[in-house]
Coordinates of C-alpha atoms in Angstrom, one line a residue:
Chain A
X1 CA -34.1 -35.4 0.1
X2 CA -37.0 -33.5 -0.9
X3 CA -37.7 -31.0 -2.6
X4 CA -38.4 -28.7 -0.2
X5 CA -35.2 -29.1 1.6
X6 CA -33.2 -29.3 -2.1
X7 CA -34.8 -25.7 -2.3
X8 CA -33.6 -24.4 1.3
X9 CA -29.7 -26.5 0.2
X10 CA -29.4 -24.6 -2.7
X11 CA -30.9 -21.0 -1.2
X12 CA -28.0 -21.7 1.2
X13 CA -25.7 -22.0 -1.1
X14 CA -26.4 -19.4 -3.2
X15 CA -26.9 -16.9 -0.4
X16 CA -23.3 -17.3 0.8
X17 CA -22.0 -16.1 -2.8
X18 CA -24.5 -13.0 -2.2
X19 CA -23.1 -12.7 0.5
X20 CA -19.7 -12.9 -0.4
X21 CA -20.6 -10.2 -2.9
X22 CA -21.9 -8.2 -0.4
X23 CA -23.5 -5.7 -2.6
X24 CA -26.7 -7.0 -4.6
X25 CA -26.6 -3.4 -6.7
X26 CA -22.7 -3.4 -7.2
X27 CA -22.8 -7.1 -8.8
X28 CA -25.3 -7.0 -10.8
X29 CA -25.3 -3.3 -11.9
X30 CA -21.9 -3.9 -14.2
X31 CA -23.4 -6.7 -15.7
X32 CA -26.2 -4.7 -17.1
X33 CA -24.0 -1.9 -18.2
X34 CA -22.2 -4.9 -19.9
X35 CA -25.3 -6.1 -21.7
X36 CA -25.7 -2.4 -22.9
X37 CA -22.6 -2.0 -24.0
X38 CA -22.5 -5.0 -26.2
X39 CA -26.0 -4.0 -27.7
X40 CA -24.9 -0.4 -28.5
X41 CA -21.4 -2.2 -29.9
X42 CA -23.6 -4.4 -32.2
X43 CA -25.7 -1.7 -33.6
X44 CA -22.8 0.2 -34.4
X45 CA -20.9 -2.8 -36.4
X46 CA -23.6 -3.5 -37.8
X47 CA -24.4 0.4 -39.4
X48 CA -21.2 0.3 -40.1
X49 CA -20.6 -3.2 -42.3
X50 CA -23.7 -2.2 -44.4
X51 CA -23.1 1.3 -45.0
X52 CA -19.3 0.5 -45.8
X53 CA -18.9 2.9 -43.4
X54 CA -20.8 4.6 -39.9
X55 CA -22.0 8.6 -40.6
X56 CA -20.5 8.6 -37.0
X57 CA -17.1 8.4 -38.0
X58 CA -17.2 11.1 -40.1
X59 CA -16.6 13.0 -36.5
X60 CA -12.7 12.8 -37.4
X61 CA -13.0 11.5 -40.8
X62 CA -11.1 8.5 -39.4
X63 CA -11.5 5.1 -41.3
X64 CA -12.9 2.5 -38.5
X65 CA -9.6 0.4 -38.0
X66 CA -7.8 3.3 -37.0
X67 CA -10.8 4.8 -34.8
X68 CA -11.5 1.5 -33.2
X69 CA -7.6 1.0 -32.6
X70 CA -7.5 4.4 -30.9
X71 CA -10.0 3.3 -28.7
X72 CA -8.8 0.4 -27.7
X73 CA -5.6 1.3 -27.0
X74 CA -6.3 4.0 -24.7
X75 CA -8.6 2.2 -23.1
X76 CA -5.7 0.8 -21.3
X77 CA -5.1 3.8 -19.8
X78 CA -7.7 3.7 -17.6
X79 CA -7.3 0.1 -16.4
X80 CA -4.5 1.0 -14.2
X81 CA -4.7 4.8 -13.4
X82 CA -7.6 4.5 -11.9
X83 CA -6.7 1.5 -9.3
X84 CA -2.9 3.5 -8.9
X85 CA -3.4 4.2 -5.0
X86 CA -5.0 0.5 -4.3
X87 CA -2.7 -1.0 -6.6
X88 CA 0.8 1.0 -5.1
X89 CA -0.6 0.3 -1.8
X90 CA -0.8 -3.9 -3.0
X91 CA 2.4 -4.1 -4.4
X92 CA 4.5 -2.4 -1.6
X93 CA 2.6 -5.0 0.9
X94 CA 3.3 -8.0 -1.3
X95 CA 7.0 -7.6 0.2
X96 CA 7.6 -4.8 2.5
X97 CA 5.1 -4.0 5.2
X98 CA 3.4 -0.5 4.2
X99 CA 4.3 0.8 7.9
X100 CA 7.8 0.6 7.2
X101 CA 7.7 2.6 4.2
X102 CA 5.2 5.6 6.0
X103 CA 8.0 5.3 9.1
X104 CA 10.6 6.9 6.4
X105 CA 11.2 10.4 5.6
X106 CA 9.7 9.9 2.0
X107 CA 6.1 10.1 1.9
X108 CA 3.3 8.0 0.6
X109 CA 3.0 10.6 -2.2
X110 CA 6.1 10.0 -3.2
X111 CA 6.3 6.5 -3.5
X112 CA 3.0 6.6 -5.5
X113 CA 4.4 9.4 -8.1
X114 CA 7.4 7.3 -8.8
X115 CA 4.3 4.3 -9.5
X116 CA 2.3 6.5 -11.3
X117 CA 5.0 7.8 -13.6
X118 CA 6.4 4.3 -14.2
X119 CA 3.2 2.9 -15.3
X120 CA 2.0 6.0 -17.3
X121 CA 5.5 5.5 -19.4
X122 CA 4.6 1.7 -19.9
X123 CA 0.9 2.9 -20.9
X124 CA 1.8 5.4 -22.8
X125 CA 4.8 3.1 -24.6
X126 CA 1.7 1.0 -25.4
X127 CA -0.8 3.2 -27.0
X128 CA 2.0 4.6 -29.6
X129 CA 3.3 1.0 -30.1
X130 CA 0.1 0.5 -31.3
X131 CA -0.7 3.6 -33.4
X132 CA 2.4 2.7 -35.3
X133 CA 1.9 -0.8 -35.3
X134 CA -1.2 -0.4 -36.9
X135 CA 0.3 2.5 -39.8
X136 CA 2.8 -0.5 -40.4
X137 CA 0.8 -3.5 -40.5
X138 CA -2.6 -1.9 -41.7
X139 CA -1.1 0.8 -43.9
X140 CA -2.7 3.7 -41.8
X141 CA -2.1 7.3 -42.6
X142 CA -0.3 8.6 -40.1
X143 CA 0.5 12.7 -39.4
X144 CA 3.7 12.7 -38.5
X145 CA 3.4 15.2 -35.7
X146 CA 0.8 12.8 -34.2
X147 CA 3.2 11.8 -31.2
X148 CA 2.9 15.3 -29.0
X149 CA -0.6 15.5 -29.1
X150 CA -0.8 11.5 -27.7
X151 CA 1.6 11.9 -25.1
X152 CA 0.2 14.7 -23.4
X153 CA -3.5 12.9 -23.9
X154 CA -2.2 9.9 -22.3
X155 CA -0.4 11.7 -19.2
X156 CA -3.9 13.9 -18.6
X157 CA -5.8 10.8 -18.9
X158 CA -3.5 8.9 -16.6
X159 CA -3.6 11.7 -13.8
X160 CA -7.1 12.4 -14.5
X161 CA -8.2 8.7 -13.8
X162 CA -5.6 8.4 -11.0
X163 CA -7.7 11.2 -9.4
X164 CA -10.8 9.8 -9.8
X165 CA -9.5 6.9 -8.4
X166 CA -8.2 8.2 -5.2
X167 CA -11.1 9.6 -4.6
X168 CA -12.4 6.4 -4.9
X169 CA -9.6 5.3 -2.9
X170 CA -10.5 7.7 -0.4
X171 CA -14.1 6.3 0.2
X172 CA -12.4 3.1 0.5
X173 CA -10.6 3.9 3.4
X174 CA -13.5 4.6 4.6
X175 CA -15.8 2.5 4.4
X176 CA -14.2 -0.4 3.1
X177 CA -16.7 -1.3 0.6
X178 CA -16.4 0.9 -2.2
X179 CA -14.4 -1.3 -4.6
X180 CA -16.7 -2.1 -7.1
X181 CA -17.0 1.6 -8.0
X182 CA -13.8 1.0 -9.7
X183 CA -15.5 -1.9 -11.8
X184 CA -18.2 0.1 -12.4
X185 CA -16.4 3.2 -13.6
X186 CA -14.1 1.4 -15.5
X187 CA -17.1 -0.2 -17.7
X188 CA -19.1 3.0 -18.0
X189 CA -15.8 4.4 -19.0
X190 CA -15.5 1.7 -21.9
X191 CA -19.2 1.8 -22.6
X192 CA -19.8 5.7 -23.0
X193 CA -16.5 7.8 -23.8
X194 CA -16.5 6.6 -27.6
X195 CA -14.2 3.7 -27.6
X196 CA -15.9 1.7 -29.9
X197 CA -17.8 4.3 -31.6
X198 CA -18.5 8.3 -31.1
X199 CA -20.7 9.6 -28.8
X200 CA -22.8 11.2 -31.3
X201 CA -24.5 8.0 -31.6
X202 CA -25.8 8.3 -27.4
X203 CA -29.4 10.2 -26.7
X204 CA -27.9 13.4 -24.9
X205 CA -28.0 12.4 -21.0
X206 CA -25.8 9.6 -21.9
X207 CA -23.3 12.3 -24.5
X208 CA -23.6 14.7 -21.0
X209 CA -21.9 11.5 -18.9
X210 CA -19.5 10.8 -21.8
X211 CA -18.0 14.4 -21.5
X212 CA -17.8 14.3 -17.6
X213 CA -15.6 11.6 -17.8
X214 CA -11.9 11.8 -18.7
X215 CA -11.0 9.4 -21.7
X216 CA -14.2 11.3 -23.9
X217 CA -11.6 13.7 -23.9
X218 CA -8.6 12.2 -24.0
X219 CA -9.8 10.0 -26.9
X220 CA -11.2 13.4 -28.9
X221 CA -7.1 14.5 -28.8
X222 CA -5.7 11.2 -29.8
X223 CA -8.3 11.1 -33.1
X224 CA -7.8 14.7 -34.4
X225 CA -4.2 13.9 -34.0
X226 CA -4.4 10.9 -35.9
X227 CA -6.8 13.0 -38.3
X228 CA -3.9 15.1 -39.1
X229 CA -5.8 18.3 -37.4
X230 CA -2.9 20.8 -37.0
X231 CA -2.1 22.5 -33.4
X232 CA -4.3 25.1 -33.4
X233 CA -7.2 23.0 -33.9
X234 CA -5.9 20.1 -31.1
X235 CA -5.0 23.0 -28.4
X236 CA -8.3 24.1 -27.1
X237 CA -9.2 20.7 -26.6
X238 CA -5.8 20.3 -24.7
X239 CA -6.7 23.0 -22.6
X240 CA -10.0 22.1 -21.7
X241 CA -8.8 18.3 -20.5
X242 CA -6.2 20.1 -18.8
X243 CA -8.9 21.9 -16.5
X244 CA -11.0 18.9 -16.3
X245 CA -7.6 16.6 -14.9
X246 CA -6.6 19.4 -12.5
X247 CA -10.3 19.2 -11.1
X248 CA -10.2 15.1 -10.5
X249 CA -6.3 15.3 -9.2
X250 CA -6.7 18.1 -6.9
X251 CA -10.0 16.7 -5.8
X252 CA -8.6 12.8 -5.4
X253 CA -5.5 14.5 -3.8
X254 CA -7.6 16.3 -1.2
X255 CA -9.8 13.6 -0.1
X256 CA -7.1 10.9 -0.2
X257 CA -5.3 12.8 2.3
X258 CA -8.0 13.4 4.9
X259 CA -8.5 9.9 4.6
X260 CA -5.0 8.9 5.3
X261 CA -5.1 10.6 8.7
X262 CA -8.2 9.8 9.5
X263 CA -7.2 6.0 8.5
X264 CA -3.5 6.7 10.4
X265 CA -5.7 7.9 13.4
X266 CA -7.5 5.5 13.5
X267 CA -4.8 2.4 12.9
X268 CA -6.8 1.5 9.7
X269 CA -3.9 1.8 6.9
Chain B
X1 CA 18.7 11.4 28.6
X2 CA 16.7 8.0 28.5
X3 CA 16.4 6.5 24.9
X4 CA 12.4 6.2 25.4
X5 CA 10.1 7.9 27.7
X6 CA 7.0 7.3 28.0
X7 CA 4.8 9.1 30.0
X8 CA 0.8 8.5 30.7
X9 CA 0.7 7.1 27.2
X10 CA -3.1 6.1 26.6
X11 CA -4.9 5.1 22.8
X12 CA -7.9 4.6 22.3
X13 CA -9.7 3.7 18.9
X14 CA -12.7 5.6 17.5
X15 CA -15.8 3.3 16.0
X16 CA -15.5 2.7 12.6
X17 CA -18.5 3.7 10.3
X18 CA -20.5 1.5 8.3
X19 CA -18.8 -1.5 9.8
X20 CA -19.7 -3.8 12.5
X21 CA -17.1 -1.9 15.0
X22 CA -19.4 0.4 16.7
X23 CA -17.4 0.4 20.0
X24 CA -14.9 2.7 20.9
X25 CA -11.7 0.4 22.0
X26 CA -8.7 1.7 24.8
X27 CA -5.6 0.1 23.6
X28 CA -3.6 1.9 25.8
X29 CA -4.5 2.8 29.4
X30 CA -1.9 5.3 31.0
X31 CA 1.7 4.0 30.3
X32 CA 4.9 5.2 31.4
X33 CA 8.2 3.8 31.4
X34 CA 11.7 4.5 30.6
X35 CA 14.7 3.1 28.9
X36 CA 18.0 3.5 29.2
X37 CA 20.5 3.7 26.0
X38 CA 22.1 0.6 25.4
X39 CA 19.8 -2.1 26.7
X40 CA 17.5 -4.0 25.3
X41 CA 13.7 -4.0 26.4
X42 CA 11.5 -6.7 26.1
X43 CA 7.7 -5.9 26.4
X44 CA 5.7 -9.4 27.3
X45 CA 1.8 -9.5 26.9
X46 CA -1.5 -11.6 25.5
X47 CA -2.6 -10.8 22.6
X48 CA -4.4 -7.8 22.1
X49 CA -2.6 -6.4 25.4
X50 CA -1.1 -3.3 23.8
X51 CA 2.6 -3.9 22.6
X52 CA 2.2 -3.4 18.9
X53 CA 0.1 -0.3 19.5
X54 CA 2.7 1.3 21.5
X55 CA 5.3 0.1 19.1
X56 CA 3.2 1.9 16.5
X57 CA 2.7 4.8 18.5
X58 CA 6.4 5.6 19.2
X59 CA 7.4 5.1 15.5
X60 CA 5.1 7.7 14.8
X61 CA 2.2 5.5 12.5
X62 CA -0.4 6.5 14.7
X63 CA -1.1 8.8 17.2
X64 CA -1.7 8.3 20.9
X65 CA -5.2 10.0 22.6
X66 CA -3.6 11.3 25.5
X67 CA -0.1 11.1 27.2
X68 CA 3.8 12.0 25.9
X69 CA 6.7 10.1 24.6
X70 CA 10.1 10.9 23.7
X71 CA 12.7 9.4 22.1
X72 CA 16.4 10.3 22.5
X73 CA 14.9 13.8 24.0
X74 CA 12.8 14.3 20.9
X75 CA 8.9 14.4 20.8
X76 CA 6.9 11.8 19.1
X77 CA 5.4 14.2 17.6
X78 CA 8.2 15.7 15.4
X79 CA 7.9 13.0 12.8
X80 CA 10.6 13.8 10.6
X81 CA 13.5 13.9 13.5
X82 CA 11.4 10.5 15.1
X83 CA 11.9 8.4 11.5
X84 CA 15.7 9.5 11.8
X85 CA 16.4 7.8 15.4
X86 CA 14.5 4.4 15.3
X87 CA 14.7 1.3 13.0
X88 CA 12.0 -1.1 12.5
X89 CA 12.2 -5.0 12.4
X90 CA 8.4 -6.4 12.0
X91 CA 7.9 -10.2 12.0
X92 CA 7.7 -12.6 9.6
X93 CA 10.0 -12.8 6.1
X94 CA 8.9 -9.5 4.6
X95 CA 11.2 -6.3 4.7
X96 CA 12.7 -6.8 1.7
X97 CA 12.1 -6.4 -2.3
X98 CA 12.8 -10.0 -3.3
X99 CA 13.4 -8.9 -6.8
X100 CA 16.2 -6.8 -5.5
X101 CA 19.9 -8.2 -4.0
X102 CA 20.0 -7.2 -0.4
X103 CA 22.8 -4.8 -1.5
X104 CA 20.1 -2.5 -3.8
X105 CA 17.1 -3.1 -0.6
X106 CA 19.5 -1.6 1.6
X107 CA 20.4 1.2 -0.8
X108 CA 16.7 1.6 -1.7
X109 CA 15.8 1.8 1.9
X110 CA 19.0 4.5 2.3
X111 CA 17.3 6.7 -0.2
X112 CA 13.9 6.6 1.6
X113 CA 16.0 8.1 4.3
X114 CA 17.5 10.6 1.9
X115 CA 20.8 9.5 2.6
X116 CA 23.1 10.9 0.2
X117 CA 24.4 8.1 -2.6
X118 CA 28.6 8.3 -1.3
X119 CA 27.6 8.0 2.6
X120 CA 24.8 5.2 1.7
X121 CA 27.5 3.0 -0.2
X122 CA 30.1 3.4 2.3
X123 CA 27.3 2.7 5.5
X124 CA 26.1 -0.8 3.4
X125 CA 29.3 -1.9 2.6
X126 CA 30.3 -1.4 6.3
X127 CA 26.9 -3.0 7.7
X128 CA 27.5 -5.5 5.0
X129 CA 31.0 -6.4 6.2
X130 CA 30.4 -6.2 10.0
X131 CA 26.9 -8.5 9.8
X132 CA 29.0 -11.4 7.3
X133 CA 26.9 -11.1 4.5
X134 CA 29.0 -10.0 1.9
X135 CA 29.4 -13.2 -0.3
X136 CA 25.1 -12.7 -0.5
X137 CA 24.6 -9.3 -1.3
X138 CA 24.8 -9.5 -5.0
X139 CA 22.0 -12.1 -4.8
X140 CA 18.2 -11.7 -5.0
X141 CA 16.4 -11.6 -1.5
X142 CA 14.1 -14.4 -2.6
X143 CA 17.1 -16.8 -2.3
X144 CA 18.2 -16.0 1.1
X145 CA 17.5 -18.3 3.7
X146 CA 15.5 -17.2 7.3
X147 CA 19.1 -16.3 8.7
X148 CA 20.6 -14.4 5.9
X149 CA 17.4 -13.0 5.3
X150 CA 17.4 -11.6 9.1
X151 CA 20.4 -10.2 8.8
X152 CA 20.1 -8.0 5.8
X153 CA 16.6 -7.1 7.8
X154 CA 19.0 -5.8 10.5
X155 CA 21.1 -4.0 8.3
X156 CA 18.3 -2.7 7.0
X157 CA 17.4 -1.1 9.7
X158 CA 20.4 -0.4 10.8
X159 CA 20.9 1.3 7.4
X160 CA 20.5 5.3 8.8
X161 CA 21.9 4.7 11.7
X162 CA 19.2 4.8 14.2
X163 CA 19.7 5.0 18.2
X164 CA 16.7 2.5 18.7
X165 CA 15.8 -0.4 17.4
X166 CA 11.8 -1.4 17.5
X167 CA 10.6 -5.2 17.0
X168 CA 7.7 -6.4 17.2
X169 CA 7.4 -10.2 17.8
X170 CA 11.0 -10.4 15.3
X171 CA 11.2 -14.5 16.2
X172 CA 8.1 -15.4 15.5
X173 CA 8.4 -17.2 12.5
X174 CA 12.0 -18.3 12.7
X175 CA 13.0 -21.9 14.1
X176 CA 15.2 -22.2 17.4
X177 CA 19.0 -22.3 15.7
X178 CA 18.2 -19.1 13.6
X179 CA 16.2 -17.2 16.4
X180 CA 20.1 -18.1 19.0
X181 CA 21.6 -16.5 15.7
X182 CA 19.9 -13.6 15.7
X183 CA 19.9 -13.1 20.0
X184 CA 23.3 -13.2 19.4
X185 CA 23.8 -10.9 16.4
X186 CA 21.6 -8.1 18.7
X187 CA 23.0 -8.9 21.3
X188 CA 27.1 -8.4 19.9
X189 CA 26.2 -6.2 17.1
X190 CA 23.3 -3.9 18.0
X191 CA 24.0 -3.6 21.4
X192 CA 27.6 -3.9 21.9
X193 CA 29.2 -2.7 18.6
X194 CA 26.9 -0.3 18.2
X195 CA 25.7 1.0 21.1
X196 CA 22.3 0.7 20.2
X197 CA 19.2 0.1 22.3
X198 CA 16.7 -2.2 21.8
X199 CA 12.7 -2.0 22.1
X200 CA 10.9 -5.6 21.4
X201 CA 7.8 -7.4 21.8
X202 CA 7.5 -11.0 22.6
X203 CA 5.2 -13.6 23.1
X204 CA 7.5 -15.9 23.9
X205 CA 9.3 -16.6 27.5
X206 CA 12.6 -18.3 26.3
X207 CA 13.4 -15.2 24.5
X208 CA 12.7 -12.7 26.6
X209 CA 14.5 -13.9 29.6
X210 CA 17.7 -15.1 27.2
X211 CA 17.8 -11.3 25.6
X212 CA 16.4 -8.8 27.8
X213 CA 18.1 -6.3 30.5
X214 CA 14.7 -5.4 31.4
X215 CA 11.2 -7.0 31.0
X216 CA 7.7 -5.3 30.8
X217 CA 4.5 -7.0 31.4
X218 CA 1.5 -5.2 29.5
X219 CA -2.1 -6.2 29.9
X220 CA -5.0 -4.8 28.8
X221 CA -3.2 -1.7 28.0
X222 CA -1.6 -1.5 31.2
X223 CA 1.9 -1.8 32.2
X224 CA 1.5 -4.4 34.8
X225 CA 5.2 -4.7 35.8
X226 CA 8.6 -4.3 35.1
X227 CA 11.5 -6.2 36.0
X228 CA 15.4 -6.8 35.8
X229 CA 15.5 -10.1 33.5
X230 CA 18.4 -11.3 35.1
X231 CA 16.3 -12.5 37.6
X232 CA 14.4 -15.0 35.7
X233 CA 17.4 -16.1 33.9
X234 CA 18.5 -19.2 36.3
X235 CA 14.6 -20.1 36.5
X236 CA 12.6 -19.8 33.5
X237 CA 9.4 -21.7 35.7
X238 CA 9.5 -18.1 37.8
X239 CA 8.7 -16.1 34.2
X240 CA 5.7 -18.2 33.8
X241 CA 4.4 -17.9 36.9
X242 CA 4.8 -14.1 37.4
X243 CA 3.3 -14.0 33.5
X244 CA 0.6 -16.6 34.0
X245 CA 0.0 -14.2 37.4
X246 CA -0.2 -11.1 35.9
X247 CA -2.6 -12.2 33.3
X248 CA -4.9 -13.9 36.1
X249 CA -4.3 -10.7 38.2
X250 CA -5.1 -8.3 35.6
X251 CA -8.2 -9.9 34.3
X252 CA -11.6 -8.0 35.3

């Protein structure tokens, strides 16, 4: 074989997995936000193993563990709030055709509440399993009035995502190829809303995308609880995520439904 | 009252953007017929004729371009009062949570139908007794075998006591003693006991001639003929050829 044709075998085969990715821009995009993410995660280590300590932190005047744990746990909130329509739509169709559900009295809506609040309870379970967990086996301060504050972070997170994500969901219907937006936003998500370390540490377009999305918030709550900040101090906060979920539920709810009759029209469900 | 009317009954599906479907496609050109309560209805066609687009249509998933139905006197259209009259059987062994004992599927699928808790336990343990599947009930769905597995798919739709039963293509996947079982079980049960009527699709001949009071022929989304199936029941070489007929005569 020469080399020529070795050169057209393997273009061949490495345009059918292009093709099967479909989307140049959506498979490669999440690997560069990947490789940013991991650089910015390095830098921060790194300041904060030779400073003892990051300036960053001081934010919440958290010690790392328990910042990094934060982080980390409620990072899991995201990963299935946001795929909660796609992933209630999956699981009814692994046994029962969906048809036979939408042919019922109950609704779609429904079905995907009693999901959403199962898995937000499991999530949610999680996240203070692992706060304690870590007062326990890492001999972290706790407040003791931390739990309230978390649980109502985790449920606006949860139904903030899950918003996001039917509208996602939405396009989907749609036009069938919008699913790795929900890669992507999961990793942006990860990358930007202070997981690993604050926002602070971003140049300001990147802090302005950290505070449009969801978990910034959400994660702001959960470390001024764990701070010890009292109520009064944690409740504007509150208040403002509250604004920002009912903005991504009522918008997800709105466009999910137009898609469902459009999709129902249009035998695409 | 007819169980389902069908009137002028005509679908057609829109182009889908951003995708390589950039035609408009008639499903359904015109139909009308009629069924009376208490027979069963078997609806014969090539794929792609039509049958599980009407099925669809009358159960309310999607709605029709132009044209009316009814079922039991009500509208289509009235969704709610619809869900409450017809039952569903769709092929294949799907239907049920196999996590779940048939006895919670059935009561999970009574709550979908509101059904209050004290009328759902007494309608399951009834079904339960009448189809003789009690001593499985208390047993995950994933064990039950094709047959058993049918029959808690009947009682399952069966479960809110709906005046019609819709199938599309229920026999597909089962082998020839299980699909006898369940012509039987429709046939006694559904029909007879109940007083139910009975709305399917079939590919296949053997099972429309054995079941059926009446049989459709849809093709190309056009009801091409109907006919008593007693007819064909002596002579199952005279289905073929009126099918085989049909499709040649229908074909542009």
């Amino acid at each position: 074989m020469t080399v020529l044709n070795l050169f057209k075998k393997f273009r061949l085969l490495i345009g059918t997995f292009y093709k099967q990715d479909s989307q140049l821009l959506f498979s490669l995009l999440p690997r560069y936000l990947w490789a940013i993410f991991i650089c910015m995660i390095y830098r921060f280590v790194f300041q904060a193993a030779l400073s003892g300590k990051s300036v960053h932190v001081d934010q919440y005047a958290l010690p790392f563990p328990i910042f990094l744990i934060s982080g980390i746990a409620s990072v899991r909130l995201l990963v299935f709030s946001l795929r909660i329509f796609e992933d209630t739509i999956a699981n009814i169709r692994k046994s029962v055709p969906l048809a036979e559900l939408l042919m019922t009295p109950t609704s779609l809506w429904e079905i995907m509440l009693a999901h959403t609040a199962w898995k937000g309870f499991l999530a949610i379970n999680e996240l203070i399993a692992v706060l304690i967990s870590s007062k326990i086996l890492l001999n972290i301060p706790l407040s003791p009035f931390f739990l309230f504050p978390v649980v109502v972070s985790g449920a606006l997170t949860v139904l903030s995502y899950a918003g996001i994500g039917m509208t996602i969901s939405a396009a989907n219907l749609f036009i069938k190829k919008a699913d790795p937006i929900f890669t992507i936003l999961n990793q942006i998500s990860t990358a930007f809303c202070g997981v690993f370390f604050p926002i602070a540490l971003f140049p300001s377009v990147i802090k302005l995308l950290a505070l449009s999305l969801p978990l910034t918030h959400g994660l702001n709550i959960v470390r001024l609880s764990l701070a010890g900040a009292s109520l009064d101090k944690i409740a504007p906060s509150i208040i403002g995520f509250t604004v920002i979920t009912a903005f991504f539920m009522l918008t997800g709810i709105v466009l999910l439904q137009r898609s469902l009759v459009w999709a129902k029209k249009n035998g695409k469900l | 009252m007819y169980a389902v009317e069908i009137e002028g009954l005509e679908k057609t599906y829109e182009p889908v953007p951003f995708s390589n479907n950039t035609k408009a496609s008639r499903a359904l050109d015109g139909v009308s017929l009629k069924i009376e309560h208490g027979t069963i209805y078997t609806l014969l066609g090539p794929n792609g004729s039509g049958k599980t687009t009407l099925l669809r249509i009358l159960s309310g998933l999607i709605p029709p371009s132009a044209g009316k139905a009814k079922i039991c006197g009500i509208p289509i259209e009235n969704q709610t009062e619809i869900s409450k009259k017809i039952g569903f059987l769709w092929p294949g062994r799907t239907g049920l949570w196999p996590f779940l004992t048939g006895r919670q599927n059935l009561k999970y699928f009574a709550c979908l139908y509101n059904m209050l808790p004290d009328l759902a336990d007494s309608r399951i343990s009834e079904l339960i007794k009448q189809l003789d599947i009690r001593n499985r009930a208390d047993y995950p769905a994933s064990s039950y075998s094709s047959g058993i597995f049918q029959r808690f798919l009947i009682a399952r739709a069966m479960v809110h006591n709906p005046e019609l039963l819709l199938m599309d293509e229920p026999m597909v996947f089962l082998d020839l003693p299980t699909t006898r079982e369940l012509h039987s079980l429709l046939r006694e049960f559904v029909i007879q006991d109940m007083k139910k009527t009975i709305f399917l699709t079939t590919h296949q001949l053997e099972e429309a001639q054995t079941i059926s009071d009446v049989l459709g022929f849809l093709h190309q989304g056009k009801l091409v003929w109907e006919k008593n199936a007693s007819i064909f029941r002596d002579n199952r070489e005279n289905l073929l050829s009126e099918y085989l007929l049909a499709i040649k005569n229908g074909a542009p």
